[in-house]
PDB file of C-alpha atoms (C1' of nucleotides) in Angstrom:
ATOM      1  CA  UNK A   1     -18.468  -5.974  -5.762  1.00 94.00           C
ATOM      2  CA  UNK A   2     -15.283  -4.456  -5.815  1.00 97.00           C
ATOM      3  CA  UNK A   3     -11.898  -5.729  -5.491  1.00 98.00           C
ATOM      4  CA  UNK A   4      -8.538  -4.666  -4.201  1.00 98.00           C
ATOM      5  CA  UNK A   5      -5.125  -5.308  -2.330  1.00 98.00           C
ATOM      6  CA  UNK A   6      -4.018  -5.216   0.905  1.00 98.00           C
ATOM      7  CA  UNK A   7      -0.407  -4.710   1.489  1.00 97.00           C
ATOM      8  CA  UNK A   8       1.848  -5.885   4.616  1.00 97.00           C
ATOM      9  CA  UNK A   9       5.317  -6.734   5.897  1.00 95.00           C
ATOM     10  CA  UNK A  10       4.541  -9.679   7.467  1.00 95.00           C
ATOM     11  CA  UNK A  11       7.229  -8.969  10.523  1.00 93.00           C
ATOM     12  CA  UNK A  12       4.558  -6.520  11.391  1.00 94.00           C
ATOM     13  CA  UNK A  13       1.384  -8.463  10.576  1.00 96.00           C
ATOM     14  CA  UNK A  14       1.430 -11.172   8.603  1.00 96.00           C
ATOM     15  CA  UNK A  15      -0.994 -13.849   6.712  1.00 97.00           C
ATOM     16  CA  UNK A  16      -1.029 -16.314   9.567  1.00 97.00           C
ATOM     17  CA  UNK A  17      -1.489 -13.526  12.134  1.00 97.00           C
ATOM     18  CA  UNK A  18      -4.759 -12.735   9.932  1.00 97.00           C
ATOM     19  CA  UNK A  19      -5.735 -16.014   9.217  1.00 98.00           C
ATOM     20  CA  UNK A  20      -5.700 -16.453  13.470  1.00 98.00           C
ATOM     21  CA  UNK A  21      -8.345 -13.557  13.878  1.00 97.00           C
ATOM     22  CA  UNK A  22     -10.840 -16.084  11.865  1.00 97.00           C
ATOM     23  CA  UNK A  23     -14.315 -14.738  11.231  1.00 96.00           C
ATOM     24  CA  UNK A  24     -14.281 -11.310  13.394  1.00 96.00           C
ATOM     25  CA  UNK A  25     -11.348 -10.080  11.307  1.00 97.00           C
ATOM     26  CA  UNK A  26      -9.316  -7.278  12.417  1.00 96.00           C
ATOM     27  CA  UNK A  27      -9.056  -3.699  11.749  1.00 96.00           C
ATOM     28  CA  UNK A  28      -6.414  -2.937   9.191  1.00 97.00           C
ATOM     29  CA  UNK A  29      -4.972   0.302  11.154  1.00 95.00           C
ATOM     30  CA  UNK A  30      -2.194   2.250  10.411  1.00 93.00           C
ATOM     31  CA  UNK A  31      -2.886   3.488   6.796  1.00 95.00           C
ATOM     32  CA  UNK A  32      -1.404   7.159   7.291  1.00 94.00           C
ATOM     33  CA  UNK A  33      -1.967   8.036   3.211  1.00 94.00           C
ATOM     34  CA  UNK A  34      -4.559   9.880   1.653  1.00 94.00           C
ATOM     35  CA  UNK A  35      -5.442   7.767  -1.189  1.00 94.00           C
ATOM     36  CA  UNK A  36      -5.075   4.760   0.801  1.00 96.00           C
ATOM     37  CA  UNK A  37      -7.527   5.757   3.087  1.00 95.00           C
ATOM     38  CA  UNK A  38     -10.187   6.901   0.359  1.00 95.00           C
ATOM     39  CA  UNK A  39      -9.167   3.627  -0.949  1.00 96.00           C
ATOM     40  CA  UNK A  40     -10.892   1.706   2.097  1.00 97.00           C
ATOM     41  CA  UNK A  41     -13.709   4.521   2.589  1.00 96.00           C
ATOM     42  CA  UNK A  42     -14.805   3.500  -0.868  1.00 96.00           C
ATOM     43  CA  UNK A  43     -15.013  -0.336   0.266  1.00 98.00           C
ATOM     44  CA  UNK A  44     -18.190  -2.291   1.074  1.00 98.00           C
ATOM     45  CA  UNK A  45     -19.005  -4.874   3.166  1.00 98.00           C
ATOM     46  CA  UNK A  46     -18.644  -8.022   1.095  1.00 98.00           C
ATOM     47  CA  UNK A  47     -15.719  -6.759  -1.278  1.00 98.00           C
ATOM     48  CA  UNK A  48     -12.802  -8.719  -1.696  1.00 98.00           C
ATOM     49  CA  UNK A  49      -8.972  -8.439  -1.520  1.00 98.00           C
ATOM     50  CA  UNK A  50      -5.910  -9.933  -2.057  1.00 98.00           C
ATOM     51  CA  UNK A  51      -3.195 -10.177   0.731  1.00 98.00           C
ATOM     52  CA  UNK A  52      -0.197  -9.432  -0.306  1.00 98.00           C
ATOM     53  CA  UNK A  53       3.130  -9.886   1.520  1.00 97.00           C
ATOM     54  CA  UNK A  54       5.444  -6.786   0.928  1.00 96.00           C
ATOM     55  CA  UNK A  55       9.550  -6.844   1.540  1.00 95.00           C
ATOM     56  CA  UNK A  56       9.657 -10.675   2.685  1.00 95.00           C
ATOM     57  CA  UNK A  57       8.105 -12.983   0.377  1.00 96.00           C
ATOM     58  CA  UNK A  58       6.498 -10.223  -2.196  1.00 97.00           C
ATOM     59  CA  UNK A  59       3.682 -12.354  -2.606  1.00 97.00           C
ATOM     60  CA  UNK A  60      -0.041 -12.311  -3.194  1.00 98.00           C
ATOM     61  CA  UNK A  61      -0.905 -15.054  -0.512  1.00 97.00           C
ATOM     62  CA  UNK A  62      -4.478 -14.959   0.268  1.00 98.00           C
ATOM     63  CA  UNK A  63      -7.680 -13.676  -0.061  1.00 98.00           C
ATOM     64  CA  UNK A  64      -9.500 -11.443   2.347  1.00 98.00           C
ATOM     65  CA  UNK A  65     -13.317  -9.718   3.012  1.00 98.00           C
ATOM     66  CA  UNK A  66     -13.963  -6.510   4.031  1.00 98.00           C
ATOM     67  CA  UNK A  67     -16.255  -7.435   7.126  1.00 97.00           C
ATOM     68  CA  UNK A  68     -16.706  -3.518   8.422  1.00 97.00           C
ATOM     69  CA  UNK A  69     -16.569  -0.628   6.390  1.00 97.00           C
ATOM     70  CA  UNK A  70     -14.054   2.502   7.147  1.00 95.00           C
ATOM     71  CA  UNK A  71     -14.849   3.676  10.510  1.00 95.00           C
ATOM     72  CA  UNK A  72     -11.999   6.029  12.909  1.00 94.00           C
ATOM     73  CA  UNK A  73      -8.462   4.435  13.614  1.00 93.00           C
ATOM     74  CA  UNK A  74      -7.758   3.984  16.807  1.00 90.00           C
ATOM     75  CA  UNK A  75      -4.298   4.375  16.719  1.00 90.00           C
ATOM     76  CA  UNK A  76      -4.182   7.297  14.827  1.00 87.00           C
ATOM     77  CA  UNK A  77      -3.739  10.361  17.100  1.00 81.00           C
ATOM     78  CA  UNK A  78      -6.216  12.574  13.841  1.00 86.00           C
ATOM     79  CA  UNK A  79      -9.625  11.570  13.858  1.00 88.00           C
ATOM     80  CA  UNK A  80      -9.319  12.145   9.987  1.00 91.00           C
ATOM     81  CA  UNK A  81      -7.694   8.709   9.279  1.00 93.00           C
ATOM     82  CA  UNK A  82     -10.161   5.266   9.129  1.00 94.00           C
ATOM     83  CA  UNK A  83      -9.451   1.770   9.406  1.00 96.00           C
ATOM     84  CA  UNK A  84     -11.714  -0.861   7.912  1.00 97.00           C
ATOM     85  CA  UNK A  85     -11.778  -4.430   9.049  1.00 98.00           C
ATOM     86  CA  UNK A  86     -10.738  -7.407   6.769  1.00 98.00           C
ATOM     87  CA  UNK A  87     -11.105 -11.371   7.740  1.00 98.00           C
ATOM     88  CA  UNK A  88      -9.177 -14.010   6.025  1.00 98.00           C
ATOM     89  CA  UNK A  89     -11.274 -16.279   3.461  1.00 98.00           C
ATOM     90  CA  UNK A  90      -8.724 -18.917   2.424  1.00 98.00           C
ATOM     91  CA  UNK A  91      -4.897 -18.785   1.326  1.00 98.00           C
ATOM     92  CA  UNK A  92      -4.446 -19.079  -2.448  1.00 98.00           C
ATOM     93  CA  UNK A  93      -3.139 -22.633  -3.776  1.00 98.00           C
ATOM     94  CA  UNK A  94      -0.242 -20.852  -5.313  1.00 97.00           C
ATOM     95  CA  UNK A  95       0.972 -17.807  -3.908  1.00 97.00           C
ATOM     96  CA  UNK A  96       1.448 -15.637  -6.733  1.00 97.00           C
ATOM     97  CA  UNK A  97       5.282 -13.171  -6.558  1.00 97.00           C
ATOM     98  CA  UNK A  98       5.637  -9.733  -7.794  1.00 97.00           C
ATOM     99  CA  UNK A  99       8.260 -10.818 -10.127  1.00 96.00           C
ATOM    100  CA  UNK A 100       5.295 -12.978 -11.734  1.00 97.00           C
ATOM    101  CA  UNK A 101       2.733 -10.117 -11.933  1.00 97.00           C
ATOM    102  CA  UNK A 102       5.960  -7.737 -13.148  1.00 96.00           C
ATOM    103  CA  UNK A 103       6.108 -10.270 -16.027  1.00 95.00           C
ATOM    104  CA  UNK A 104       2.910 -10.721 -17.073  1.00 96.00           C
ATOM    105  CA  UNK A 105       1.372  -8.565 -19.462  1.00 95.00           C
ATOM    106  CA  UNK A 106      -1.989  -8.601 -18.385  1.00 95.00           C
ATOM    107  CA  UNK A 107      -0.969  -7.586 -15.362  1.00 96.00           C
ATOM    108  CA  UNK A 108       1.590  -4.760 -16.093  1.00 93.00           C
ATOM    109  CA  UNK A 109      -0.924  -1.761 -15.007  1.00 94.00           C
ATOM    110  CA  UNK A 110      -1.708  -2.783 -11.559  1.00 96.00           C
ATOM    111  CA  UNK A 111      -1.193  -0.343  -9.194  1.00 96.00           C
ATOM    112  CA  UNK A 112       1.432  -2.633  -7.699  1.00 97.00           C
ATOM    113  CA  UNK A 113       3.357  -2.552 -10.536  1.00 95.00           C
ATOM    114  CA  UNK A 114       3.174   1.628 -11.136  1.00 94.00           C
ATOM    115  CA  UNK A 115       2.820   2.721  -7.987  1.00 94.00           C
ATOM    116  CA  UNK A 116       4.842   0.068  -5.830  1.00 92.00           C
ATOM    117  CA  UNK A 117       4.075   2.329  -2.323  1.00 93.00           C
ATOM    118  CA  UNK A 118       0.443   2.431  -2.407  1.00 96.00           C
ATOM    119  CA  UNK A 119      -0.715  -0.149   0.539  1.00 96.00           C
ATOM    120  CA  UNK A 120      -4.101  -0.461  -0.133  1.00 97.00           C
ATOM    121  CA  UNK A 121      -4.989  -0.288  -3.462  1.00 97.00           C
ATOM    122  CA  UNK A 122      -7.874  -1.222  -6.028  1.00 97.00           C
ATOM    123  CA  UNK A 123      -7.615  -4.062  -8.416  1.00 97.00           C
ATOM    124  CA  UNK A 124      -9.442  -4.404 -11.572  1.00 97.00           C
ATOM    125  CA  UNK A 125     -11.925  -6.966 -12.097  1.00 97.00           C
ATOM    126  CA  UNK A 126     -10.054  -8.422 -15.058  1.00 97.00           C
ATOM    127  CA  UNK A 127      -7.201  -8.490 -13.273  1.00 97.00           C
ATOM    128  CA  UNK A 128      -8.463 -10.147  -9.760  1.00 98.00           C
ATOM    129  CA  UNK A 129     -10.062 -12.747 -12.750  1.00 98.00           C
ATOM    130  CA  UNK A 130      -6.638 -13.242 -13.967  1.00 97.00           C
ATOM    131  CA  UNK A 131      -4.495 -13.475 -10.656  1.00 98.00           C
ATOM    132  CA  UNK A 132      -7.101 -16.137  -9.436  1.00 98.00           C
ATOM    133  CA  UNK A 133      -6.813 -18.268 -12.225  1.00 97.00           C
ATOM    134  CA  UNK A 134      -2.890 -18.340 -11.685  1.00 97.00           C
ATOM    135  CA  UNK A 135      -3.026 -18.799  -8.717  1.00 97.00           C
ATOM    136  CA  UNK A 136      -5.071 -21.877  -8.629  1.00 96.00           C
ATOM    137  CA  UNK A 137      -8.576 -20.559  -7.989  1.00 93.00           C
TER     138      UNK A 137
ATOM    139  C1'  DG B   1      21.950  -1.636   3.560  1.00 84.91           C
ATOM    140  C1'  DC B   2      21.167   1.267  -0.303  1.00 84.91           C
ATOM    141  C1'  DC B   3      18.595   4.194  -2.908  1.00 84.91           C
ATOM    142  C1'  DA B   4      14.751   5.656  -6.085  1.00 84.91           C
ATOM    143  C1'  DA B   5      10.166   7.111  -5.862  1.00 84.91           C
ATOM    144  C1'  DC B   6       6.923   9.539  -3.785  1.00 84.91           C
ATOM    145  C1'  DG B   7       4.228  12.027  -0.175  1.00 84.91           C
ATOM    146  C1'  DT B   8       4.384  15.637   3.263  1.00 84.91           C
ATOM    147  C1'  DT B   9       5.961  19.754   5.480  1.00 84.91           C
ATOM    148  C1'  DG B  10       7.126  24.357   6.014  1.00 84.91           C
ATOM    149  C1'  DG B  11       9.456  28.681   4.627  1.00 84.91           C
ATOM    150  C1'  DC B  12       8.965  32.238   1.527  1.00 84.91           C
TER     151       DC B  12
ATOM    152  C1'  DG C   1       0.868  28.593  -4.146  1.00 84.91           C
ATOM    153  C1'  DC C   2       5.511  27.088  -5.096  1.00 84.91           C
ATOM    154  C1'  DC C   3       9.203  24.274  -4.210  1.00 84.91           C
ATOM    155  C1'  DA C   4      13.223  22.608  -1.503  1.00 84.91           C
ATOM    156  C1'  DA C   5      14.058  19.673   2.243  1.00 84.91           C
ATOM    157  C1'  DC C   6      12.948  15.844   4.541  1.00 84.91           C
ATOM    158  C1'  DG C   7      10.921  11.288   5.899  1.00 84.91           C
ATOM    159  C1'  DT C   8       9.092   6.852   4.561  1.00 84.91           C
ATOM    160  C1'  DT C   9       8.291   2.891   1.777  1.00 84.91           C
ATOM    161  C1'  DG C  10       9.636  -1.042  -0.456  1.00 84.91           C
ATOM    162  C1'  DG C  11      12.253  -3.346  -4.142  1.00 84.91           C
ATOM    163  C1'  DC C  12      16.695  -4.814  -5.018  1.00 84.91           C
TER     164       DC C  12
END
DNA sequence: GCCAACGTTGGC
DNA sequence: GCCAACGTTGGC
């Protein structure tokens, strides 16, 4: 299983919103970048991701499951961009800020870190091991 | 609100 | 195929 992060201003769509959808999920549309897209056509059903608030908050706050794999976006006007669909799984004890990952060693490669724009991005296992465990998991 | 970083576009 | 111009993202 693989593991990565999904990125969001939560005035547009935010933890609670996603937490709402419950089990059926919802498609995570939008994504209008090439490596973010190959990003989600290389996820599985079963894979895991952190939620991470972007702008407001800047904050890993939960953990979600990729429930469909890449299929078309609806919203995108070019067939060439894909959506996959993500349901909440539960909201980490202690949401964990990008000042914190910034600051931690361990953590200093993530793509988050080097490459601040990327919205969906993958997340090494070591690392997902080591964000859980801060964050109360 | 500003601006640096980065991706995309389009002229040559 | 290069690169300048432009638009967008996201941290501060």
């Amino acid at each position: 299983m693989a593991f990565w992060l999904f990125k969001s201003e939560p005035d547009a769509w935010s933890w609670d919103q996603q937490v709402a959808k419950g089990e059926a999920g919802e498609e995570w549309t939008g994504v209008r970048n090439y490596q973010a897209r190959n990003n989600m056509r290389a996820m599985k059903v079963g894979d895991r991701g952190f939620f991470y608030h972007s702008n407001i908050g800047k904050e890993i706050v939960g953990i979600v499951e990729v429930c469909a794999e890449s299929a078309p976006d609806s919203t995108a006007d070019d067939p060439k961009w894909d959506c996959v669909t993500i349901k909440a799984v539960q909201p980490v004890p202690r949401p964990i800020t990008l000042e914190e990952v910034k600051q931690t060693p361990e953590l200093a490669d993530m793509v988050l870190v080097r490459n601040s724009r990327m919205s969906v991005q993958p997340v090494r296992d070591e690392e997902w091991d080591f964000i859980c465990k801060m964050a109360g998991l």
